[in-house]
Short mmCIF file of C-alpha atoms and ligand atoms in Angstrom, two decimals:
data_model
loop_
_atom_site.label_atom_id
_atom_site.label_comp_id
_atom_site.label_asym_id
_atom_site.label_seq_id
_atom_site.Cartn_x
_atom_site.Cartn_y
_atom_site.Cartn_z
CA MET A 1 9.29 -24.54 -164.36
CA LYS A 2 7.16 -24.62 -161.31
CA ARG A 3 4.17 -23.40 -161.06
CA ILE A 4 2.35 -20.94 -158.58
CA LYS A 5 -0.78 -22.44 -157.21
CA ARG A 6 -2.66 -20.18 -154.74
CA VAL A 7 -5.81 -20.76 -152.79
CA PHE A 8 -8.00 -17.57 -151.09
CA TYR A 9 -10.96 -18.97 -148.92
CA ASN A 10 -12.83 -17.08 -146.22
CA VAL A 11 -13.24 -13.85 -148.08
CA LEU A 12 -16.40 -11.59 -148.95
CA ASP A 13 -17.36 -10.94 -152.56
CA LEU A 14 -19.40 -7.34 -152.93
CA ASP A 15 -22.26 -9.38 -151.95
CA ASP A 16 -20.89 -10.06 -148.13
CA GLN A 17 -20.79 -13.90 -149.35
CA PRO A 18 -17.80 -16.21 -148.51
CA ILE A 19 -16.20 -17.17 -150.98
CA TYR A 20 -12.87 -19.01 -152.48
CA ILE A 21 -10.72 -18.42 -155.88
CA SER A 22 -7.73 -20.56 -156.81
CA THR A 23 -5.30 -19.34 -159.04
CA ASN A 24 -2.16 -20.81 -161.06
CA ASP A 25 0.44 -18.61 -161.98
CA ASN A 26 -0.99 -14.97 -163.31
CA THR A 27 -4.75 -16.81 -163.75
CA ILE A 28 -8.06 -17.63 -161.80
CA ILE A 29 -8.90 -21.47 -162.54
CA ALA A 30 -11.44 -22.00 -160.16
CA ILE A 31 -13.90 -19.45 -157.83
CA GLY A 32 -17.40 -20.56 -156.00
CA LYS A 33 -19.29 -20.24 -152.54
CA MET A 34 -17.54 -21.43 -149.49
CA THR A 35 -20.29 -23.93 -148.86
CA SER A 36 -18.80 -25.66 -151.92
CA PHE A 37 -15.38 -25.51 -150.65
CA ASP A 38 -12.98 -28.65 -149.70
CA ILE A 39 -9.14 -27.46 -148.43
CA LYS A 40 -8.79 -31.31 -148.81
CA GLN A 41 -8.18 -30.66 -152.80
CA TYR A 42 -5.79 -27.88 -152.34
CA ALA A 43 -3.21 -29.54 -150.36
CA ASN A 44 -0.62 -28.44 -152.97
CA PHE A 45 -1.50 -25.08 -152.72
CA GLU A 46 -0.31 -21.92 -150.89
CA GLN A 47 -3.30 -20.80 -148.61
CA TYR A 48 -4.70 -17.98 -147.75
CA ASN A 49 -7.16 -17.38 -145.14
CA PHE A 50 -9.26 -14.33 -144.64
CA PHE A 51 -11.31 -15.08 -141.84
CA ASN A 52 -14.38 -13.36 -143.40
CA LYS A 53 -12.95 -10.33 -142.48
CA ALA A 54 -11.86 -8.65 -145.83
CA TYR A 55 -13.19 -8.42 -148.97
CA VAL A 56 -12.02 -9.49 -152.49
CA SER A 57 -12.31 -7.54 -156.15
CA SER A 58 -10.66 -8.02 -159.38
CA GLY A 59 -7.19 -5.57 -158.98
CA TRP A 60 -7.82 -2.17 -159.30
CA ILE A 61 -7.04 0.28 -162.13
CA ASP A 62 -6.36 3.89 -161.54
CA ILE A 63 -6.66 5.63 -165.14
CA HIS A 64 -5.21 8.91 -163.76
CA THR A 65 -2.01 8.79 -162.53
CA HIS A 66 1.81 10.38 -162.99
CA CYS A 67 4.11 7.68 -162.63
CA TYR A 68 6.86 8.71 -165.42
CA GLU A 69 9.83 9.08 -162.74
CA LYS A 70 11.99 10.92 -165.20
CA GLN A 71 9.39 13.47 -165.26
CA SER A 72 9.66 16.29 -162.60
CA LEU A 73 6.77 18.43 -162.59
CA TYR A 74 3.79 15.33 -161.77
CA THR A 75 5.69 12.24 -161.01
CA ASP A 76 6.18 9.16 -158.43
CA ASP A 77 7.53 5.62 -158.24
CA PRO A 78 4.28 3.42 -159.74
CA ASP A 79 4.96 0.91 -157.25
CA GLU A 80 4.49 3.65 -154.31
CA ILE A 81 0.90 4.57 -155.89
CA GLY A 82 0.25 0.86 -157.22
CA VAL A 83 0.79 -2.24 -155.63
CA ARG A 84 1.80 -0.74 -152.13
CA GLN A 85 -1.94 1.03 -152.01
CA GLY A 86 -3.85 -1.93 -153.66
CA VAL A 87 -3.55 -0.81 -156.98
CA THR A 88 -2.49 -3.36 -159.32
CA THR A 89 -2.82 -1.39 -162.60
CA VAL A 90 -1.85 2.51 -163.06
CA ILE A 91 -2.16 4.53 -166.21
CA ASP A 92 -0.10 7.44 -166.67
CA ALA A 93 -2.31 10.39 -167.72
CA GLY A 94 0.10 12.09 -170.16
CA SER A 95 3.40 12.65 -168.71
CA VAL A 96 5.14 11.41 -171.56
CA GLY A 97 4.48 12.34 -175.15
CA ALA A 98 6.22 10.81 -177.92
CA ASP A 99 9.64 12.21 -177.33
CA ALA A 100 10.09 9.89 -173.73
CA VAL A 101 7.78 7.13 -174.54
CA ASP A 102 10.25 4.75 -176.04
CA ASP A 103 12.00 5.18 -172.55
CA PHE A 104 8.88 4.91 -170.33
CA TYR A 105 8.03 1.71 -172.64
CA HIS A 106 11.74 0.47 -171.54
CA CYS A 107 11.07 1.17 -167.88
CA LYS A 108 7.82 -0.35 -167.07
CA ASP A 109 8.37 -4.11 -166.68
CA LYS A 110 10.62 -2.86 -163.99
CA TYR A 111 7.62 -2.73 -161.49
CA GLN A 112 5.16 -4.87 -159.71
CA THR A 113 3.04 -2.61 -160.76
CA LYS A 114 1.25 -3.03 -164.26
CA VAL A 115 1.96 0.16 -166.00
CA TYR A 116 0.09 1.84 -168.84
CA CYS A 117 -0.07 5.27 -170.75
CA TRP A 118 -1.98 7.98 -172.15
CA LEU A 119 0.19 9.69 -174.71
CA ASN A 120 0.20 13.19 -174.26
CA VAL A 121 -0.41 14.87 -177.95
CA ALA A 122 2.55 17.33 -176.95
CA LYS A 123 5.56 15.43 -177.67
CA ILE A 124 7.14 16.90 -174.75
CA GLY A 125 4.80 15.82 -172.34
CA ILE A 126 4.54 17.29 -168.99
CA PRO A 127 7.84 18.94 -168.18
CA PHE A 128 6.38 22.26 -167.18
CA GLN A 129 2.59 23.68 -167.38
CA GLY A 130 2.46 24.64 -170.92
CA GLU A 131 3.23 22.04 -173.15
CA LEU A 132 0.39 23.15 -175.73
CA LEU A 133 1.25 26.57 -175.89
CA ASP A 134 3.07 26.22 -179.25
CA LEU A 135 0.98 24.24 -181.75
CA ASN A 136 4.20 22.31 -183.49
CA ASN A 137 4.37 19.96 -180.02
CA ILE A 138 1.30 18.20 -181.74
CA ASP A 139 2.93 16.06 -184.56
CA GLU A 140 0.21 13.76 -185.78
CA LYS A 141 2.93 11.60 -188.11
CA LEU A 142 5.03 10.82 -184.43
CA ILE A 143 1.63 10.05 -182.56
CA SER A 144 0.12 7.58 -185.56
CA GLN A 145 3.99 6.24 -185.33
CA LYS A 146 3.98 5.35 -181.31
CA LEU A 147 0.10 4.02 -181.49
CA HIS A 148 0.98 1.85 -184.03
CA GLN A 149 4.39 0.82 -181.87
CA TYR A 150 3.01 0.39 -178.57
CA PRO A 151 -0.47 -0.83 -178.88
CA ASP A 152 -0.41 -2.86 -175.70
CA PHE A 153 1.15 0.21 -173.63
CA ILE A 154 -0.67 3.54 -174.74
CA VAL A 155 -4.12 2.99 -174.07
CA GLY A 156 -4.91 6.70 -175.80
CA LEU A 157 -4.53 10.48 -176.11
CA LYS A 158 -4.03 12.70 -173.38
CA VAL A 159 -4.56 16.94 -174.15
CA ARG A 160 -4.94 19.14 -171.06
CA MET A 161 -7.44 21.67 -172.54
CA SER A 162 -7.06 24.69 -169.38
CA LYS A 163 -5.65 27.62 -169.92
CA SER A 164 -2.28 27.64 -168.36
CA VAL A 165 -1.36 24.65 -170.72
CA VAL A 166 -2.64 26.06 -173.96
CA GLY A 167 -2.35 29.72 -173.85
CA VAL A 168 -3.73 31.69 -176.92
CA ASN A 169 -4.25 28.46 -178.79
CA GLU A 170 -7.50 28.07 -177.07
CA LEU A 171 -9.26 25.15 -178.82
CA GLN A 172 -7.04 24.14 -181.37
CA PRO A 173 -5.45 21.44 -179.81
CA LEU A 174 -8.53 19.49 -179.18
CA ILE A 175 -10.03 20.01 -182.34
CA LYS A 176 -6.74 18.31 -183.70
CA THR A 177 -6.62 15.71 -181.03
CA ILE A 178 -10.34 14.78 -182.16
CA LYS A 179 -8.55 14.62 -185.57
CA ILE A 180 -5.62 12.65 -184.89
CA GLN A 181 -8.64 10.31 -182.99
CA GLN A 182 -10.85 10.03 -186.21
CA ASN A 183 -7.80 9.03 -188.05
CA ASN A 184 -6.33 6.49 -185.55
CA ASN A 185 -9.73 3.78 -185.07
CA LEU A 186 -11.20 6.17 -182.80
CA VAL A 187 -8.40 5.45 -180.26
CA PRO A 188 -9.48 6.38 -176.92
CA VAL A 189 -8.82 10.49 -175.75
CA MET A 190 -8.97 12.01 -171.94
CA ILE A 191 -9.42 15.69 -171.56
CA HIS A 192 -8.14 17.50 -168.95
CA ILE A 193 -10.57 20.46 -168.19
CA GLY A 194 -9.63 23.50 -165.72
CA ASN A 195 -9.66 26.96 -165.92
CA GLY A 196 -10.77 29.08 -169.29
CA PRO A 197 -10.74 29.67 -171.63
CA PRO A 198 -11.36 27.68 -173.57
CA ASN A 199 -15.10 27.95 -172.34
CA ILE A 200 -16.17 24.21 -170.93
CA ASN A 201 -19.20 24.56 -173.50
CA ASP A 202 -17.05 24.88 -176.64
CA ILE A 203 -14.67 21.86 -175.25
CA LEU A 204 -17.91 19.65 -174.36
CA ALA A 205 -19.09 20.87 -178.09
CA LEU A 206 -16.24 18.68 -179.24
CA THR A 207 -16.78 15.77 -177.93
CA GLY A 208 -18.05 12.26 -178.48
CA ASN A 209 -17.83 8.82 -178.60
CA ASN A 210 -14.10 7.46 -177.11
CA VAL A 211 -13.65 10.43 -174.87
CA ILE A 212 -13.47 10.76 -171.05
CA ILE A 213 -13.01 13.83 -169.47
CA THR A 214 -11.12 13.96 -166.08
CA HIS A 215 -11.25 16.37 -163.24
CA ALA A 216 -15.20 16.37 -163.98
CA TYR A 217 -16.57 17.54 -160.65
CA ASN A 218 -13.87 19.98 -160.51
CA GLY A 219 -15.09 23.41 -158.53
CA LYS A 220 -13.65 26.34 -160.72
CA SER A 221 -15.60 28.94 -162.38
CA ASN A 222 -15.13 27.19 -165.93
CA ARG A 223 -16.53 23.75 -164.46
CA ILE A 224 -19.50 21.89 -165.65
CA PHE A 225 -21.87 20.99 -162.72
CA GLN A 226 -23.74 23.39 -160.38
CA LYS A 227 -22.90 26.45 -162.42
CA ASP A 228 -25.18 27.24 -166.01
CA PRO A 229 -28.51 25.27 -167.36
CA LEU A 230 -26.63 25.76 -170.89
CA THR A 231 -23.40 23.61 -169.98
CA ILE A 232 -25.91 20.95 -168.53
CA GLY A 233 -27.61 21.16 -172.37
CA TYR A 234 -24.01 20.90 -173.97
CA LEU A 235 -23.04 17.97 -171.19
CA ASN A 236 -26.72 15.76 -172.08
CA ALA A 237 -25.64 16.28 -175.90
CA ALA A 238 -21.98 14.77 -175.37
CA LEU A 239 -23.42 11.96 -173.16
CA GLN A 240 -26.20 11.13 -175.83
CA ARG A 241 -22.56 10.95 -178.06
CA GLY A 242 -20.78 8.53 -175.98
CA LEU A 243 -18.75 10.50 -173.21
CA LYS A 244 -17.54 9.04 -170.68
CA LEU A 245 -16.88 11.15 -167.23
CA ASP A 246 -13.79 10.67 -164.57
CA VAL A 247 -13.39 11.54 -161.14
CA GLY A 248 -9.14 12.49 -161.74
CA HIS A 249 -9.43 13.79 -158.35
CA GLY A 250 -5.76 15.14 -158.15
CA SER A 251 -4.72 18.43 -155.66
CA GLU A 252 -7.36 20.84 -156.69
CA SER A 253 -9.71 19.18 -159.21
CA PHE A 254 -12.52 17.73 -157.42
CA SER A 255 -14.92 19.37 -154.98
CA PHE A 256 -17.92 18.38 -153.02
CA ALA A 257 -20.71 20.70 -153.79
CA PRO A 258 -20.64 20.20 -157.29
CA PHE A 259 -20.15 16.34 -156.52
CA LYS A 260 -23.17 16.27 -154.67
CA TRP A 261 -24.93 18.37 -157.28
CA ALA A 262 -23.96 16.01 -160.13
CA LEU A 263 -25.08 13.16 -158.09
CA ALA A 264 -28.16 14.01 -157.31
CA HIS A 265 -29.03 14.63 -160.95
CA LYS A 266 -27.82 11.41 -161.78
CA TYR A 267 -24.17 12.49 -163.53
CA VAL A 268 -22.75 9.80 -161.90
CA PRO A 269 -18.88 8.91 -162.93
CA ASP A 270 -18.29 6.62 -165.22
CA PHE A 271 -14.65 6.39 -163.70
CA ILE A 272 -12.68 6.92 -160.25
CA SER A 273 -9.65 7.93 -160.83
CA SER A 274 -7.01 9.96 -158.30
CA ASP A 275 -4.62 12.00 -160.22
CA ILE A 276 -2.34 10.80 -158.15
CA TYR A 277 1.51 12.03 -157.77
CA GLN A 278 3.98 12.42 -155.11
CA LYS A 279 2.84 15.64 -153.41
CA ASN A 280 -0.63 14.49 -153.76
CA ARG A 281 0.32 11.44 -151.87
CA TRP A 282 2.00 12.73 -149.23
CA ASP A 283 0.56 16.22 -148.27
CA GLY A 284 -3.30 15.34 -150.04
CA PRO A 285 -5.61 15.36 -150.42
CA VAL A 286 -5.20 12.66 -152.50
CA TYR A 287 -3.29 10.53 -150.46
CA SER A 288 -4.60 7.22 -152.15
CA LEU A 289 -6.97 5.70 -154.86
CA ALA A 290 -8.18 3.67 -151.43
CA ASN A 291 -8.77 7.41 -150.15
CA VAL A 292 -11.20 8.52 -152.88
CA LEU A 293 -12.81 5.43 -153.09
CA SER A 294 -13.63 6.04 -149.31
CA LYS A 295 -15.18 9.67 -150.39
CA MET A 296 -17.19 7.99 -152.96
CA LEU A 297 -18.82 5.73 -150.13
CA TYR A 298 -19.60 8.62 -147.77
CA PHE A 299 -21.42 9.89 -150.53
CA GLY A 300 -23.62 7.38 -151.23
CA LEU A 301 -22.20 5.21 -153.89
CA SER A 302 -22.40 1.56 -152.93
CA LEU A 303 -19.50 -0.54 -152.64
CA LYS A 304 -20.53 -2.22 -155.96
CA GLU A 305 -20.70 0.50 -158.30
CA ILE A 306 -16.95 1.94 -156.77
CA ILE A 307 -15.20 -1.36 -157.36
CA ALA A 308 -16.90 -1.56 -160.96
CA LYS A 309 -15.61 1.84 -161.91
CA VAL A 310 -11.94 0.84 -160.72
CA THR A 311 -12.35 -2.57 -162.46
CA ILE A 312 -14.32 -3.43 -165.24
CA ASP A 313 -15.68 -0.62 -166.41
CA PRO A 314 -12.07 0.82 -167.26
CA ALA A 315 -10.95 -2.70 -168.18
CA THR A 316 -14.19 -2.89 -170.63
CA PHE A 317 -13.40 0.66 -171.98
CA LEU A 318 -9.79 0.59 -172.56
CA GLY A 319 -9.83 -3.32 -173.89
CA PHE A 320 -8.17 -4.89 -171.26
CA SER A 321 -8.93 -8.66 -172.17
CA HIS A 322 -9.35 -11.08 -169.25
CA CYS A 323 -9.15 -8.42 -166.91
CA GLY A 324 -10.92 -6.44 -164.65
CA LYS A 325 -13.77 -9.33 -163.54
CA LEU A 326 -13.15 -12.17 -161.07
CA ALA A 327 -13.88 -15.10 -163.25
CA VAL A 328 -12.10 -18.41 -164.46
CA ASN A 329 -9.53 -17.60 -167.19
CA TYR A 330 -9.39 -13.89 -166.18
CA GLN A 331 -6.23 -13.08 -164.93
CA ALA A 332 -5.56 -13.43 -161.57
CA ASP A 333 -4.94 -9.37 -160.70
CA LEU A 334 -6.52 -8.99 -157.17
CA THR A 335 -7.01 -6.58 -154.51
CA PHE A 336 -8.03 -7.70 -150.80
CA PHE A 337 -9.59 -4.90 -148.93
CA GLU A 338 -11.31 -4.37 -145.60
CA ILE A 339 -14.22 -1.55 -144.73
CA ASN A 340 -13.08 -0.18 -141.23
CA GLN A 341 -15.09 2.16 -139.06
CA VAL A 342 -13.27 5.26 -139.06
CA ASP A 343 -13.65 8.78 -137.63
CA ILE A 344 -11.63 10.89 -139.91
CA LEU A 345 -11.80 14.31 -141.78
CA ALA A 346 -11.36 14.18 -145.53
CA THR A 347 -11.15 17.50 -147.54
CA GLU A 348 -11.92 17.97 -151.02
CA GLY A 349 -9.23 18.93 -154.05
CA MET A 350 -9.63 23.10 -154.31
CA GLN A 351 -7.19 25.69 -156.01
CA GLN A 352 -7.53 27.81 -152.45
CA LYS A 353 -6.58 24.62 -150.34
CA GLN A 354 -9.23 25.67 -148.14
CA GLY A 355 -11.43 23.26 -149.31
CA GLN A 356 -14.67 21.74 -147.92
CA THR A 357 -14.09 18.73 -145.07
CA ILE A 358 -16.40 16.02 -144.87
CA LYS A 359 -16.14 13.14 -141.97
CA LEU A 360 -15.47 9.98 -142.79
CA THR A 361 -17.13 7.01 -140.89
CA LYS A 362 -16.24 4.20 -143.26
CA GLU A 363 -12.88 3.91 -144.82
CA ILE A 364 -11.83 1.19 -147.73
CA LYS A 365 -8.62 0.05 -146.51
CA PRO A 366 -6.26 -2.20 -149.02
CA VAL A 367 -4.74 -5.25 -147.26
CA MET A 368 -2.74 -7.32 -149.91
CA CYS A 369 -3.04 -7.50 -153.29
CA VAL A 370 -1.65 -9.74 -155.97
CA VAL A 371 -0.56 -9.17 -159.77
CA LYS A 372 2.38 -10.57 -162.07
CA THR A 373 2.05 -13.78 -159.57
CA ASN A 374 3.52 -11.42 -156.73
CA ILE A 375 1.85 -11.27 -153.78
CA ILE A 376 1.89 -7.88 -152.09
CA HIS A 377 1.40 -7.79 -148.28
CA LEU A 378 -0.25 -3.87 -146.84
CA GLY A 379 0.68 -2.63 -143.67
CA GLU A 380 0.27 -5.08 -140.96
CA ARG A 381 0.28 -8.93 -142.07
CA LYS A 382 -3.04 -10.12 -140.59
CA TYR A 383 -4.01 -12.84 -143.85
CA GLY A 384 -0.20 -14.79 -144.36
CA LYS A 385 0.13 -17.72 -146.11
CA ASN A 386 -0.76 -20.56 -143.66
CA LYS A 387 1.05 -24.31 -144.36
ZN1 ZN B 1 -3.36 14.60 -163.73
#
């Protein structure tokens, strides 16, 4: 079978150094500084010249999305929120539970984007708000069976711990989930937080190793940051036990004031995710993972930090092998992006829809990506193949 050999050159790394990367099918075979580049060696390669106007990173990974197309409440087409936005891997966060995971697994390969899932501990997934109002929806035996069946598809368990989801069951779903985690080799768990009860302090008290809290910077009254020193005490203890914090922007789960407060007190997110689905992609305030990353630039995170939180950090945490890094023998998942001067207003994700706005002056804009050996051009084709 014919191999697809490519070389991408005059492209910037995250230290602003011009580099080249060559690939053979799905694998990176060489990477180096332009000072040591000799185009004559690549005569039989597809060649892509970026004229030192774009950056390259390993392909972006969004650990909190909704993209099981047969679920109607929160969903999107994996390629619309994936490769069409420069994101090479999307992870659905609990749209699906044990009941529909077989079907989701069989759908995943029809997309150009790599698709994974957090399995909702409720077997029904999220067909409506309130999948944990009935504790019978948590079937430990069925969950263990699906974890064994799809180790390369299910990255962990999702449990949504807010009032509209758990009702009078309050902490019970989380207590059960942590028990299931312990009985299943400490599989990663993603906890969604929001309105209480359950109280955020009680949730934090139950979390520890291999647990991610998503929507960590929400501005609801039951939030973590810029609220109560007691909550910060619970948070610090949980972080000591290994808790990770994820942005999970969403429609109403990322607020500027608590985020600024958190950064000022060194509670930097471990991961940056979008919680994107059709409605908040079309109408905002999410629009795209890139838009969320641009907000991170505004708040002072460095480009290197930001990109690590959507590449190597999630890849390492989730055990994706040979993924998340630009290095020889790693997978050739690549995202190419520009950083453009802009003048646009961005809003936070707030419950009452009257969120604050900030003025972005720099925008991270994906222009091309590569995954599963496909080249995906985004918007205007500036850096096409030149033969
Ligand atoms: Zn979500």
